[in-house]
CSV table of C-alpha atoms and ligand atoms in Angstrom, one decimal:
chain,number,residue,atom,x,y,z
A,1180,UNK,CA,-4.8,16.3,-6.2
A,1181,UNK,CA,-2.1,15.3,-8.6
A,1182,UNK,CA,1.3,14.3,-7.0
A,1183,UNK,CA,4.9,15.3,-8.4
A,1184,UNK,CA,6.6,11.7,-8.2
A,1185,UNK,CA,10.0,10.9,-9.1
A,1186,UNK,CA,11.0,7.3,-9.1
A,1187,UNK,CA,14.6,6.5,-7.7
A,1188,UNK,CA,15.6,2.9,-9.6
A,1189,UNK,CA,13.2,3.3,-12.3
A,1190,UNK,CA,14.9,0.5,-14.6
A,1191,UNK,CA,15.4,-2.2,-11.9
A,1192,UNK,CA,12.7,-5.0,-11.3
A,1193,UNK,CA,10.9,-3.1,-8.7
A,1194,UNK,CA,11.3,0.6,-10.3
A,1195,UNK,CA,9.6,-1.3,-13.5
A,1196,UNK,CA,6.3,-3.2,-11.6
A,1197,UNK,CA,6.0,0.2,-9.5
A,1198,UNK,CA,5.0,2.2,-13.0
A,1199,UNK,CA,3.1,-1.0,-13.5
A,1200,UNK,CA,1.5,-0.7,-10.6
A,1201,UNK,CA,0.9,3.4,-11.0
A,1202,UNK,CA,-0.9,2.9,-13.6
A,1203,UNK,CA,-2.9,0.1,-13.1
A,1204,UNK,CA,-4.4,1.9,-9.9
A,1205,UNK,CA,-4.7,5.0,-11.8
A,1206,UNK,CA,-2.4,7.1,-9.7
A,1207,UNK,CA,-2.8,10.6,-10.2
A,1208,UNK,CA,0.3,11.7,-11.5
A,1209,UNK,CA,1.2,15.7,-12.4
A,1210,UNK,CA,5.0,15.3,-13.1
A,1211,UNK,CA,6.8,12.3,-13.4
A,1212,UNK,CA,10.9,11.7,-13.0
A,1213,UNK,CA,12.5,8.6,-13.6
A,1214,UNK,CA,16.0,8.6,-12.2
A,1215,UNK,CA,18.8,5.8,-11.8
A,1216,UNK,CA,22.6,5.6,-11.6
A,1217,UNK,CA,24.4,6.6,-13.9
A,1218,UNK,CA,24.9,3.2,-15.7
A,1219,UNK,CA,21.4,3.2,-16.6
A,1220,UNK,CA,20.7,7.1,-17.0
A,1221,UNK,CA,19.9,7.7,-20.8
A,1222,UNK,CA,17.8,4.6,-21.0
A,1223,UNK,CA,14.1,5.8,-22.3
A,1224,UNK,CA,11.4,4.5,-20.8
A,1225,UNK,CA,7.4,4.9,-21.8
A,1226,UNK,CA,4.5,5.5,-19.6
A,1227,UNK,CA,1.5,6.2,-20.1
A,1228,UNK,CA,2.1,7.0,-24.1
A,1229,UNK,CA,4.8,10.1,-22.7
A,1230,UNK,CA,8.5,9.1,-23.6
A,1231,UNK,CA,10.7,9.7,-20.7
A,1232,UNK,CA,14.3,9.6,-20.4
A,1233,UNK,CA,15.9,8.3,-17.2
A,1234,UNK,CA,17.8,10.9,-15.6
A,1235,UNK,CA,20.6,10.6,-13.4
A,1236,UNK,CA,19.7,10.9,-9.5
A,1237,UNK,CA,21.0,14.1,-8.0
A,1238,UNK,CA,20.0,16.2,-4.7
A,1239,UNK,CA,18.3,18.4,-7.3
A,1240,UNK,CA,16.3,15.8,-8.8
A,1241,UNK,CA,14.0,16.4,-5.9
A,1242,UNK,CA,13.5,20.2,-6.2
A,1243,UNK,CA,9.7,20.8,-6.5
A,1244,UNK,CA,8.3,17.3,-6.3
A,1245,UNK,CA,6.0,15.8,-3.4
A,1246,UNK,CA,7.1,12.2,-3.6
A,1247,UNK,CA,10.3,10.2,-3.9
A,1248,UNK,CA,9.6,6.4,-4.2
A,1249,UNK,CA,13.4,4.7,-3.7
A,1250,UNK,CA,13.0,1.3,-5.2
A,1251,UNK,CA,15.8,-0.1,-3.3
A,1252,UNK,CA,19.6,-0.6,-2.8
A,1253,UNK,CA,21.4,2.4,-1.3
A,1254,UNK,CA,20.3,4.9,-3.1
A,1255,UNK,CA,18.1,6.3,0.1
A,1256,UNK,CA,21.3,6.2,1.6
A,1257,UNK,CA,22.6,8.7,-0.6
A,1258,UNK,CA,19.6,10.8,-1.5
A,1259,UNK,CA,16.8,10.1,0.9
A,1260,UNK,CA,17.6,12.9,3.3
A,1261,UNK,CA,18.3,15.4,0.4
A,1262,UNK,CA,15.0,14.6,-0.6
A,1263,UNK,CA,13.1,15.4,2.6
A,1264,UNK,CA,15.3,18.6,2.7
A,1265,UNK,CA,13.3,19.6,-0.5
A,1266,UNK,CA,10.1,18.5,0.9
A,1267,UNK,CA,9.5,15.5,-0.7
A,1268,UNK,CA,8.3,12.5,1.1
A,1269,UNK,CA,9.9,9.6,0.7
A,1270,UNK,CA,8.8,5.8,0.6
A,1271,UNK,CA,12.0,3.8,0.8
A,1272,UNK,CA,11.9,0.0,-0.6
A,1273,UNK,CA,15.2,-0.3,1.0
A,1274,UNK,CA,16.8,-2.0,4.3
A,1275,UNK,CA,18.1,1.5,5.2
A,1276,UNK,CA,15.7,3.3,7.2
A,1277,UNK,CA,13.3,0.4,8.3
A,1278,UNK,CA,14.4,-0.1,12.3
A,1279,UNK,CA,14.9,3.8,12.8
A,1280,UNK,CA,12.4,4.4,15.5
A,1281,UNK,CA,11.4,8.0,13.4
A,1282,UNK,CA,10.8,6.4,10.4
A,1283,UNK,CA,7.2,4.2,10.3
A,1284,UNK,CA,7.4,0.8,8.8
A,1285,UNK,CA,4.2,0.6,6.8
A,1286,UNK,CA,1.9,-2.3,5.3
A,1287,UNK,CA,-1.2,-0.8,4.6
A,1288,UNK,CA,-4.1,-3.7,5.6
A,1289,UNK,CA,-1.8,-4.0,8.9
A,1290,UNK,CA,-1.0,-0.7,10.2
A,1291,UNK,CA,-2.2,2.1,7.4
A,1292,UNK,CA,-2.3,4.8,10.2
A,1293,UNK,CA,1.8,5.1,11.2
A,1294,UNK,CA,1.7,6.8,8.1
A,1295,UNK,CA,0.3,10.2,9.6
A,1296,UNK,CA,3.4,9.9,12.3
A,1297,UNK,CA,6.4,10.0,9.3
A,1298,UNK,CA,9.2,12.9,9.5
A,1299,UNK,CA,9.7,12.7,5.9
A,1300,UNK,CA,10.8,9.2,5.2
A,1301,UNK,CA,8.4,5.9,5.2
A,1302,UNK,CA,9.9,2.4,5.4
A,1303,UNK,CA,8.6,-0.4,2.8
A,1304,UNK,CA,9.3,-3.9,4.9
A,1305,UNK,CA,11.3,-6.3,3.4
A,1306,UNK,CA,8.9,-8.8,0.5
A,1307,UNK,CA,8.8,-12.0,2.7
A,1308,UNK,CA,8.1,-9.6,5.8
A,1309,UNK,CA,4.9,-8.5,4.1
A,1310,UNK,CA,3.8,-11.3,2.9
A,1311,UNK,CA,3.9,-13.1,6.6
A,1312,UNK,CA,2.5,-10.1,8.1
A,1313,UNK,CA,-0.9,-9.5,5.8
A,1314,UNK,CA,-2.1,-12.9,7.0
A,1315,UNK,CA,-0.5,-13.0,10.6
A,1316,UNK,CA,-2.8,-9.7,11.4
A,1317,UNK,CA,-6.2,-10.6,10.8
A,1318,UNK,CA,-5.1,-13.7,13.1
A,1319,UNK,CA,-3.2,-11.9,15.8
A,1320,UNK,CA,-6.8,-9.7,16.3
A,1321,UNK,CA,-8.5,-12.6,16.5
A,1322,UNK,CA,-6.5,-14.6,18.8
A,1323,UNK,CA,-3.6,-12.8,19.9
A,1324,UNK,CA,-0.4,-14.5,18.3
A,1325,UNK,CA,2.2,-15.6,21.0
A,1326,UNK,CA,4.7,-17.0,19.2
A,1327,UNK,CA,5.8,-17.7,14.7
A,1328,UNK,CA,7.8,-20.2,13.7
A,1329,UNK,CA,8.4,-19.3,9.3
A,1330,UNK,CA,10.3,-21.3,7.1
A,1331,UNK,CA,10.3,-19.5,3.6
A,1332,UNK,CA,10.9,-20.6,0.4
A,1333,UNK,CA,12.4,-17.3,-1.5
A,1334,UNK,CA,12.4,-17.1,-5.6
A,1335,UNK,CA,15.2,-15.6,-7.2
A,1336,UNK,CA,13.8,-12.9,-8.4
A,1337,UNK,CA,13.9,-11.4,-4.8
A,1338,UNK,CA,17.4,-11.1,-5.8
A,1339,UNK,CA,16.8,-8.8,-8.8
A,1340,UNK,CA,17.2,-9.1,-12.3
A,1341,UNK,CA,20.7,-11.1,-11.9
A,1342,UNK,CA,19.2,-13.8,-10.0
A,1343,UNK,CA,16.5,-14.8,-12.8
A,1344,UNK,CA,19.8,-14.6,-15.4
A,1345,UNK,CA,22.0,-17.1,-13.1
A,1346,UNK,CA,19.1,-19.2,-12.8
A,1347,UNK,CA,18.3,-19.7,-16.4
A,1348,UNK,CA,22.0,-20.3,-17.4
A,1349,UNK,CA,22.8,-22.3,-14.7
A,1350,UNK,CA,20.0,-24.7,-15.1
A,1351,UNK,CA,20.6,-24.9,-19.2
A,1352,UNK,CA,24.3,-25.4,-18.7
A,1353,UNK,CA,23.5,-27.9,-16.1
A,1354,UNK,CA,21.1,-29.8,-18.7
A,1355,UNK,CA,24.0,-29.6,-21.0
A,1356,UNK,CA,26.5,-31.2,-18.6
A,1357,UNK,CA,28.5,-27.7,-18.7
A,1358,UNK,CA,29.7,-25.7,-15.7
A,1359,UNK,CA,28.3,-22.2,-14.6
A,1360,UNK,CA,29.8,-21.2,-11.6
A,1361,UNK,CA,27.8,-19.2,-9.1
A,1362,UNK,CA,27.6,-15.6,-8.4
A,1363,UNK,CA,24.9,-14.2,-7.3
A,1364,UNK,CA,23.8,-16.6,-4.9
A,1365,UNK,CA,26.4,-18.8,-2.5
A,1366,UNK,CA,26.1,-21.8,-4.3
A,1367,UNK,CA,24.6,-23.4,-7.4
A,1368,UNK,CA,20.6,-23.0,-7.4
A,1369,UNK,CA,19.6,-24.8,-10.5
A,1370,UNK,CA,18.1,-27.9,-9.2
A,1371,UNK,CA,18.9,-26.9,-5.6
A,1372,UNK,CA,17.8,-25.0,-2.3
A,1373,UNK,CA,20.1,-22.7,-0.6
A,1374,UNK,CA,19.4,-22.2,3.5
A,1375,UNK,CA,21.1,-19.0,3.3
A,1376,UNK,CA,19.7,-15.3,2.2
A,1377,UNK,CA,21.7,-12.4,2.9
A,1378,UNK,CA,24.3,-11.9,5.2
A,1379,UNK,CA,24.6,-14.4,8.3
A,1380,UNK,CA,24.9,-12.2,11.7
A,1381,UNK,CA,24.2,-12.9,15.4
A,1382,UNK,CA,23.7,-16.7,16.4
A,1383,UNK,CA,24.0,-17.6,12.8
A,1384,UNK,CA,20.8,-16.6,11.9
A,1385,UNK,CA,20.8,-14.5,8.4
A,1386,UNK,CA,20.0,-10.8,7.8
A,1387,UNK,CA,16.8,-11.5,6.2
A,1388,UNK,CA,15.8,-14.0,9.0
A,1389,UNK,CA,16.0,-11.1,11.3
A,1390,UNK,CA,14.3,-8.8,9.4
A,1391,UNK,CA,11.4,-11.2,9.2
A,1392,UNK,CA,11.4,-11.1,13.4
A,1393,UNK,CA,12.6,-7.3,14.0
A,1394,UNK,CA,10.1,-5.8,11.2
A,1395,UNK,CA,6.9,-7.8,12.0
A,1396,UNK,CA,7.6,-7.0,16.3
A,1397,UNK,CA,7.5,-3.2,14.6
A,1398,UNK,CA,4.7,-3.3,12.2
A,1399,UNK,CA,2.4,-5.2,14.3
A,1400,UNK,CA,3.3,-2.4,17.5
A,1401,UNK,CA,4.2,-5.8,19.9
A,1402,UNK,CA,7.6,-7.0,20.7
A,1403,UNK,CA,5.9,-9.9,22.7
A,1404,UNK,CA,5.5,-11.9,19.3
A,1405,UNK,CA,8.1,-14.6,19.8
A,1406,UNK,CA,9.4,-15.5,15.9
A,1407,UNK,CA,11.9,-17.9,14.5
A,1408,UNK,CA,12.3,-17.8,11.0
A,1409,UNK,CA,14.6,-19.8,8.2
A,1410,UNK,CA,14.8,-18.3,5.3
A,1411,UNK,CA,15.9,-20.7,2.1
A,1412,UNK,CA,16.5,-19.6,-1.7
A,1413,UNK,CA,14.6,-22.2,-4.4
A,1414,UNK,CA,15.0,-22.2,-7.8
A,1415,UNK,CA,11.9,-20.6,-8.8
A,1416,UNK,CA,11.5,-16.8,-10.8
A,1417,UNK,CA,8.8,-15.5,-8.9
A,1418,UNK,CA,6.6,-15.4,-5.4
A,1419,UNK,CA,7.9,-16.1,-2.3
A,1420,UNK,CA,6.2,-19.0,-0.3
A,1421,UNK,CA,5.9,-19.1,3.4
A,1422,UNK,CA,5.3,-22.4,5.9
A,1423,UNK,CA,4.0,-20.9,9.1
A,1424,UNK,CA,2.9,-22.1,12.2
A,1425,UNK,CA,1.8,-20.0,15.1
A,1426,UNK,CA,0.6,-20.5,18.7
A,1427,UNK,CA,-2.6,-17.9,19.9
A,1428,UNK,CA,-3.8,-17.1,22.9
A,1429,UNK,CA,-6.8,-18.0,22.1
A,1430,UNK,CA,-7.9,-21.7,20.5
A,1431,UNK,CA,-8.9,-20.8,17.0
A,1432,UNK,CA,-10.1,-23.9,15.0
A,1433,UNK,CA,-8.7,-24.2,11.1
A,1434,UNK,CA,-12.4,-23.1,10.2
A,1435,UNK,CA,-12.4,-20.0,11.9
A,1436,UNK,CA,-8.9,-19.1,10.7
A,1437,UNK,CA,-10.4,-19.6,7.1
A,1438,UNK,CA,-13.1,-17.5,7.6
A,1439,UNK,CA,-11.2,-14.7,9.6
A,1440,UNK,CA,-8.7,-15.0,6.5
A,1441,UNK,CA,-11.2,-14.8,3.6
A,1442,UNK,CA,-12.8,-11.7,5.1
A,1443,UNK,CA,-9.2,-10.3,5.5
A,1444,UNK,CA,-8.6,-7.4,3.1
A,1445,UNK,CA,-5.4,-8.1,0.8
A,1446,UNK,CA,-5.9,-12.4,1.0
A,1447,UNK,CA,-7.2,-14.8,-0.8
A,1448,UNK,CA,-7.8,-18.2,1.1
A,1449,UNK,CA,-7.1,-20.9,-1.5
A,1450,UNK,CA,-7.7,-24.1,0.5
A,1451,UNK,CA,-9.3,-27.3,-0.6
A,1452,UNK,CA,-7.4,-29.9,-0.5
A,1453,UNK,CA,-9.8,-32.5,-1.9
A,1454,UNK,CA,-9.4,-31.0,-5.0
A,1455,UNK,CA,-5.8,-30.5,-4.6
A,1456,UNK,CA,-6.3,-26.5,-4.3
A,1457,UNK,CA,-3.8,-24.5,-2.1
A,1458,UNK,CA,-1.5,-21.7,-3.4
A,1459,UNK,CA,1.4,-22.3,-5.2
A,1460,UNK,CA,3.9,-19.5,-6.6
A,1461,UNK,CA,3.5,-20.5,-10.6
A,1462,UNK,CA,-0.3,-19.2,-10.3
A,1463,UNK,CA,0.4,-16.3,-7.3
A,1464,UNK,CA,2.4,-14.1,-9.6
A,1465,UNK,CA,1.7,-10.8,-11.2
A,1466,UNK,CA,-1.1,-10.8,-8.5
A,1467,UNK,CA,-1.3,-8.4,-5.6
A,1468,UNK,CA,-2.9,-10.5,-3.1
A,1469,UNK,CA,-1.4,-13.0,-0.8
A,1470,UNK,CA,-3.0,-16.6,-1.4
A,1471,UNK,CA,-3.4,-18.3,2.1
A,1472,UNK,CA,-4.0,-22.3,2.3
A,1473,UNK,CA,-3.4,-25.8,4.2
A,1474,UNK,CA,-4.9,-24.1,7.1
A,1475,UNK,CA,-4.7,-26.9,9.8
A,1476,UNK,CA,-4.9,-27.1,13.5
A,1477,UNK,CA,-1.2,-28.4,15.0
A,1478,UNK,CA,-2.2,-31.2,17.2
A,1479,UNK,CA,1.0,-31.2,19.1
A,1480,UNK,CA,-0.1,-28.1,20.7
A,1481,UNK,CA,-3.2,-26.6,22.8
A,1482,UNK,CA,-3.9,-23.5,20.4
A,1483,UNK,CA,-1.8,-23.4,17.2
A,1484,UNK,CA,-1.7,-23.6,13.2
A,1485,UNK,CA,-0.3,-24.2,10.0
A,1486,UNK,CA,-0.7,-22.2,7.5
A,1487,UNK,CA,1.3,-22.1,3.9
A,1488,UNK,CA,1.2,-18.5,2.5
A,1489,UNK,CA,2.5,-17.6,-0.9
A,1490,UNK,CA,2.6,-14.0,-2.5
A,1491,UNK,CA,4.4,-12.2,-5.0
A,1492,UNK,CA,7.1,-10.6,-3.5
A,1493,UNK,CA,7.9,-7.6,-6.5
A,1494,UNK,CA,4.3,-6.6,-6.5
A,1495,UNK,CA,2.6,-7.1,-2.9
A,1496,UNK,CA,6.3,-8.0,-1.5
A,1497,UNK,CA,7.7,-4.5,-3.0
A,1498,UNK,CA,5.8,-2.0,-5.6
A,1499,UNK,CA,2.4,-2.3,-4.7
A,1500,UNK,CA,2.9,-2.0,-1.3
A,1501,UNK,CA,5.6,1.3,-1.6
A,1502,UNK,CA,2.6,2.5,-4.2
A,1503,UNK,CA,-0.3,1.9,-1.5
A,1504,UNK,CA,2.0,3.8,0.8
A,1505,UNK,CA,2.0,6.8,-1.7
A,1506,UNK,CA,-2.2,6.6,-1.8
A,1507,UNK,CA,-2.0,6.7,2.1
A,1508,UNK,CA,0.4,9.6,2.0
A,1509,UNK,CA,-2.2,11.3,-0.5
A,1510,UNK,CA,-4.8,10.5,1.8
A,1511,UNK,CA,-3.5,11.7,4.9
A,1512,UNK,CA,-1.2,14.6,3.6
A,1513,UNK,CA,-3.4,16.0,1.2
A,1514,UNK,CA,-0.4,17.0,-0.6
A,1515,UNK,CA,-1.4,20.2,-2.8
A,1516,UNK,CA,0.1,20.5,-6.6
A,1517,UNK,CA,2.7,22.5,-7.2
A,1518,UNK,CA,2.8,24.3,-10.3
B,1096,11C,C1,15.0,-11.8,-1.0
B,1096,11C,N1,14.1,-10.5,0.7
B,1096,11C,O1,14.1,-12.3,-1.6
B,1096,11C,C2,14.9,-10.8,-0.4
B,1096,11C,C3,14.8,-9.3,-1.0
B,1096,11C,O2,15.3,-6.1,2.2
B,1096,11C,O3,14.1,-5.3,0.8
B,1096,11C,C4,14.1,-8.0,-0.5
B,1096,11C,C5,15.6,-7.0,0.6
B,1096,11C,C6,15.1,-6.3,1.0
B,1096,11C,O4,16.5,-11.7,-1.7
């Protein structure tokens, strides 16, 4: 089976990474259409030896296509339903439909079967949620997670290309003794940390923090897991890091957790403190796996663990996860090539 595939938002950070991953994984494409806003339409993108002209997204962009990968933003609100009406399965990396009960929210290592329940739209979770649940799922299966306390250290590229540019220019300006006022971020990000990602909502938690709570419960099919999050922007380019404390129903030792995680899909355990081995964002970027280290028993409770989890949020946190979902759609839907 080959697929007629549309990528909406093909010129952004996630869209470009989706193209890299489709190539790497040899995704079976019959026809490819690249779309974006009118601002980026006309850009030329090379993919597997062919040159593609980026088109402005319109409802007709989806005619005759099988799968539409939306890289993010508002596009799926505007065109998602039109794509479904034209027979496409939509895989949406934005937060627009994630909490819709009709829309499966999928991380292939955690709840692949949920893809089968789709009614046209499948949502890709938030990047920090994806990275966390890949690590939590095998421990939940083994010992039952009751409570999670997570603090994140999120890279500026989570805020897109403008986030990268703001950090670079602000670092240079600060070193030169010049002012570089914040624009993308609420405060200066150079030589700083900002405990504020996205807008403030109920109880003074941010939207990013609520995403980690609600999306995790939906993906894990367990509203009883208690989750509390603090999300922080840090001045690094790529890969989100997370300090995660869990409390479990059953006792699990650090050694057992290490073995469970080492055997789980999509995870690499890097945990050898004697040799100063632990995951760090500089070395987890451009990788699809989630890296786990600093695995320790929490000595303040009977059954608890601390973990340090790091993953490339543009790859596994967005583009790779979306392409993996497309692979599951192919597997479950047996899409037929449209001539
Ligand atoms: C960030 N997690 O790092 C955000 C970006 O819901 O897909 C992804 C927003 C989302 O700023």
